[in-house]
Amino acid sequence: MNPVETHNSLGQLGEFGLIERIRRQVTNSNSVTVGIGDDCAATTLEPGHLLLTSKDLLIEDVHFRRDWTNMYHLGRKSAAVNLSDIAAMGGQANHLFLGVGLAKDLSETELDQFTSGFLDEINAAGATLCGGDTCRSPHSLLISVTVHGSIAAEHLLCRNGAHQDDDIYVSGTIGDSALALVQLQRGETPSGHFAQRHHCPTPRLALGQALAQGLLATAMIDVSDGIFSDLGHILEQSQLGAQLFQEQIPLSAAAKKHLADNPQDTDTARRGGEDYELLFCAPTHHRDRIDQLAIELQLPLTRIGCCVAADQGMSLIDATGQQQQIQATGFNHFR
Ligand code: ADP
Ligand code: MG
């Protein structure tokens, strides 16, 4: 990037200047025969692998606010939420496609920051930006990301494979991102940890791949809408119910401290979305191997419950042993 260009407006660069500016920052990989610059990308897939495809749309003032985040983090998050879907199937992320509707008031520096965040995130995953589309948007910033990943057919992990009596696990901690969001909504500045988790989530690709390749899990999903809501999808597709232990839901030290002072946020933390952790089911005889994996990856894997018959629905057992039925609700755009 030439620093003397950074004061140009996006309008001066034009569509092809913008694309060229993005292309120059991309490192190509062996699996990309044709990358940015032709009518289509041409990429290769390893023999015996399935192509995984996922798309995510991020709309200003629906998914993010430009005054709440910075463009570098927005770039990272736009990639991370998409990569997280590949993680949730146990796959390797390979090729990404980035569509942007650029708001008029966006500067060249902001576009560079966005691109740099996006590329840092996908480079960390070993993936390559192979194409996209660039348009002007009259008011708000629109981002549409498609990822192509791959997985050996025999390792594919779907939502429908859980069995009765399987354990239910979640990685990392839950609720930090939602706590950042409520603080932002109240006009407060979220603490560093909550802000980091909200603006810059980590896709759990290594975990997803280890669970899939080790044939350890039976069903998996990434936590985007909240653990109850996302577990609800596994239960529905696997035709099961679940019992969850409230005290086992893993909260960060920062979240525990925050909830001690703000108990009214407890439900928000437990139900909160956008943690991008992995929620998975596994047969009980894999407990030791899963504990071992947590040590290897230095990522907590917490057993939060077990799968039961569908007619029992989803229930939460609190510290006193009291059981309450819970609804599989989380964030829903159309509610
Ligand atoms: P077309 O007219 O065929 O849609 P474009 O002129 O839009 O082609 O795009 C030219 C090339 O630049 C294509 O390879 C396209 O995939 C790539 N491209 C366009 N926008 C982006 C973007 N935001 N990020 C990455 N690649 C892009
Ligand atoms: Mg185009």
PDB file of C-alpha atoms in Angstrom, residues 6 13 19 37 55-56 74-75 89 114 149 159 161 167 172 206 237 239 255 267 284 294 319 321:
ATOM      1  CA  THR A   6      -4.403   7.029   1.825  1.00  0.00           C
ATOM      2  CA  LEU A  13     -10.178   5.174  -6.886  1.00  0.00           C
ATOM      3  CA  ILE A  19     -10.489  -4.142  -6.384  1.00  0.00           C
ATOM      4  CA  GLY A  37      -9.097 -10.698 -11.610  1.00  0.00           C
ATOM      5  CA  LYS A  55     -22.480 -17.323   3.317  1.00  0.00           C
ATOM      6  CA  ASP A  56     -22.977 -14.546   5.838  1.00  0.00           C
ATOM      7  CA  LEU A  74     -15.147  -5.319  11.494  1.00  0.00           C
ATOM      8  CA  GLY A  75     -12.966  -6.895   8.804  1.00  0.00           C
ATOM      9  CA  MET A  89     -18.763 -28.795  10.348  1.00  0.00           C
ATOM     10  CA  PHE A 114     -11.261  -3.400   6.871  1.00  0.00           C
ATOM     11  CA  GLY A 149     -14.053 -25.142   2.950  1.00  0.00           C
ATOM     12  CA  ARG A 159     -26.430 -31.087  13.411  1.00  0.00           C
ATOM     13  CA  GLY A 161     -26.041 -36.904  14.450  1.00  0.00           C
ATOM     14  CA  ASP A 167     -22.760 -35.553  26.589  1.00  0.00           C
ATOM     15  CA  GLY A 172     -14.445 -21.474  25.768  1.00  0.00           C
ATOM     16  CA  ALA A 206      -8.595 -26.329  15.183  1.00  0.00           C
ATOM     17  CA  GLN A 237     -32.495 -32.208  13.855  1.00  0.00           C
ATOM     18  CA  GLN A 239     -34.846 -35.582  17.464  1.00  0.00           C
ATOM     19  CA  ALA A 255     -18.397 -12.217  33.290  1.00  0.00           C
ATOM     20  CA  ASP A 267     -30.012 -14.277  31.683  1.00  0.00           C
ATOM     21  CA  THR A 284     -19.702 -40.576  27.126  1.00  0.00           C
ATOM     22  CA  ALA A 294      -8.871 -29.339  25.819  1.00  0.00           C
ATOM     23  CA  ALA A 319     -27.533 -25.356  41.793  1.00  0.00           C
ATOM     24  CA  GLY A 321     -31.261 -29.391  41.823  1.00  0.00           C
TER      25      GLY A 321
END
